[in-house]
Amino acid sequence: MSEHESTYVPKTGVEKWLDTRLPIIRFGADYLSLPTPKNLNYWYTFGGILALCLVIQIVTGIVLAMHYTPNTEMAFASVERIMRDVNGGWLIRFVHANGASMFFLAVYIHMLRGLYYGSYKAPREMIWILGCVIFFLMIATAFLGYVLPWGQMSYWGAEVITNLIGAIPVIGEPVLIWLRGGPAIDNATLNRFFSLHYLLPFVIFGVVVLHLWALHTSGQNNPVGILIPKERTAKDMVPFHPYFTVKDGFAIILFLMLFSLFVFFMPDALGHADNYIPANPLQTPAHIVPEWYMLPFYAILRAIPDKFGGVVAMFGSIGVLFILPWLDTSKVRSMRYRPTMRTFFLIFVFVGVGLGWCGGQLPDAQVVPGMPSFNLIDGQLNSYLWLTRLFTAYYFAFFFIILPLVGLKETPLPIPLSISEPVLTGPDAMAHAVPAQAEKKG
Amino acid sequence: MAESVVNENGGGDDATRRDFIHIAAGAAAVGAGVMVAWPLINQMNPAADTLALSTIEFDVGKVQEGQQVVITWQGKPVFVRNRTAAEIAHAKADDNAGDLKEPQTDAERTKPGHENFLVVIGSCTHLGCIPTFGAGDFGGWFCPCHGSHYDVAGRIRKGPAPKNLVVPDYEYLAGTNIKIG
């Protein structure tokens, strides 16, 4: 795709003048005419949706910062003032707060799509890794932002999460004090969290630019998962505009309908009532839970009986994504042609959702109410503790055992030679295709 | 071009000299970078006014037997508990219990002559939530966040917390006045 030749022809004198000095119009025009695999389905529209989410968060965030006061004495009141007195402040804040949830919903779908269609495999490892960097920055930014309203959940969430760092042997305690700027979460902490919460989205923006640069260097993956040979470009590719601007646009409209449903009809459904109580350092809420999008990782943290071990497992569950391209031994990208792997993938999605569910429950609560159970090591078998451990075991097994082994053992289905082939000649034609030789590049 | 001329005339001397300049300049740049980075990192450590709040005084005589008072020290809650004779006996009886993760005797956690007063930082050693007294399996504190059980001496007995409730540095000044920190 990098060889994509520019078709832009400057027409007016101004355009010609600009094109020889700063070819920015050419850059945009080339971007829009980029040859794109014609079989991209709606799962591929989440990239565009995510770009929109980032813009929404930055725009609403800048506006909120005009009214917010990052001081422990005034933060809660300033947020309430935004909600009650600032013109349209309630709308802007609800868009920002629910926007975070929508952002994570979209990013999880985007990542699972990449996992399913093997979008992380050669030559696209850098796109995937940069995506993981963005995901990690998103988690950090969301956490910092959640602290700002200085409600009970803000305060105690910050307490619990920063304490995770204190679990690191030897350096944990000094790093913890350095991070908080004092022996406890206080004004210094709130101030720096605000500063960093404002900064990180722009860092994310920068990494998104790199993510797209890598994407346009190695080319878009597609549901069939084959690299499109140069001679097939004319038949298997269409220009990004108007084909995918329209498709992305339609998906964005549907996504914004869901977004609006939350903002206008249930703006607090994804939050916690406790965060409308001002932070009280002398009283912990009865049931601390993070926002829904962090629950799977929170569940993994709680599944490990050792404090430091839990922290390692939690960060490991995100860290493993970075080395995913080298854990998958299969040369076939798309799981469309990997029926065994597809089954494991569907279980993985179920387990991910299940971990999220477990993260919101009390560890000692019964999974099946009333079912007889017995004590296994340190908890009842019929408890969320053990269900979480089962799911956690699968989560890690998926990456470290299933992906490497299945890739070596499975027999993939025949892969079509081009995007058009299965469509134009019917499924029978695929029987004659050269089996499962996914091309390697570089 | 220029390089080949230099090599022909001066042998390896110039290359060595150039390497030296490269390394010296690089080392200077790294040193300067560290010197610039340090104040930018160090500014996040506790400021002087935050550190100035590091000690407080409190009269434990105000705490009735069986009562617990929560005071704030360095932004953290401190439990001052005037324990009953039964509680102290209970704590001493458990001094050699097998389930102590961080074995400490009750005497090590209190000051001689003031065994009835237990002073601990009221933040769970797991992830910092505030444990509640009177709940849990050991007659002491229970942390609602992740289910850690502490006994009446504030020692961890069950659950994910790795350490006993921390006894801060404190000393008795005059009578029942204590200075924490």
XYZ file of C-alpha atoms in Angstrom, chain A residues 327-329 338 340-341 344-345 347 393-408:
25
model
C 2.672 -16.299 20.455
C 0.444 -17.237 17.527
C 2.265 -19.886 15.491
C -9.276 -21.842 11.456
C -10.596 -25.009 15.897
C -9.171 -21.652 16.808
C -11.300 -21.179 21.378
C -11.764 -17.538 20.355
C -14.697 -19.173 24.555
C -6.515 -19.549 34.004
C -8.247 -19.692 30.607
C -7.303 -16.083 29.829
C -3.608 -16.822 30.215
C -3.836 -20.322 28.738
C -5.398 -18.828 25.605
C -2.262 -16.781 24.951
C 0.471 -19.040 26.278
C -0.844 -22.541 25.452
C -3.775 -22.499 23.030
C -2.472 -19.976 20.472
C 1.003 -21.545 20.133
C -0.240 -25.160 20.146
C -3.338 -24.916 17.975
C -1.337 -23.069 15.318
C 0.995 -26.057 15.064
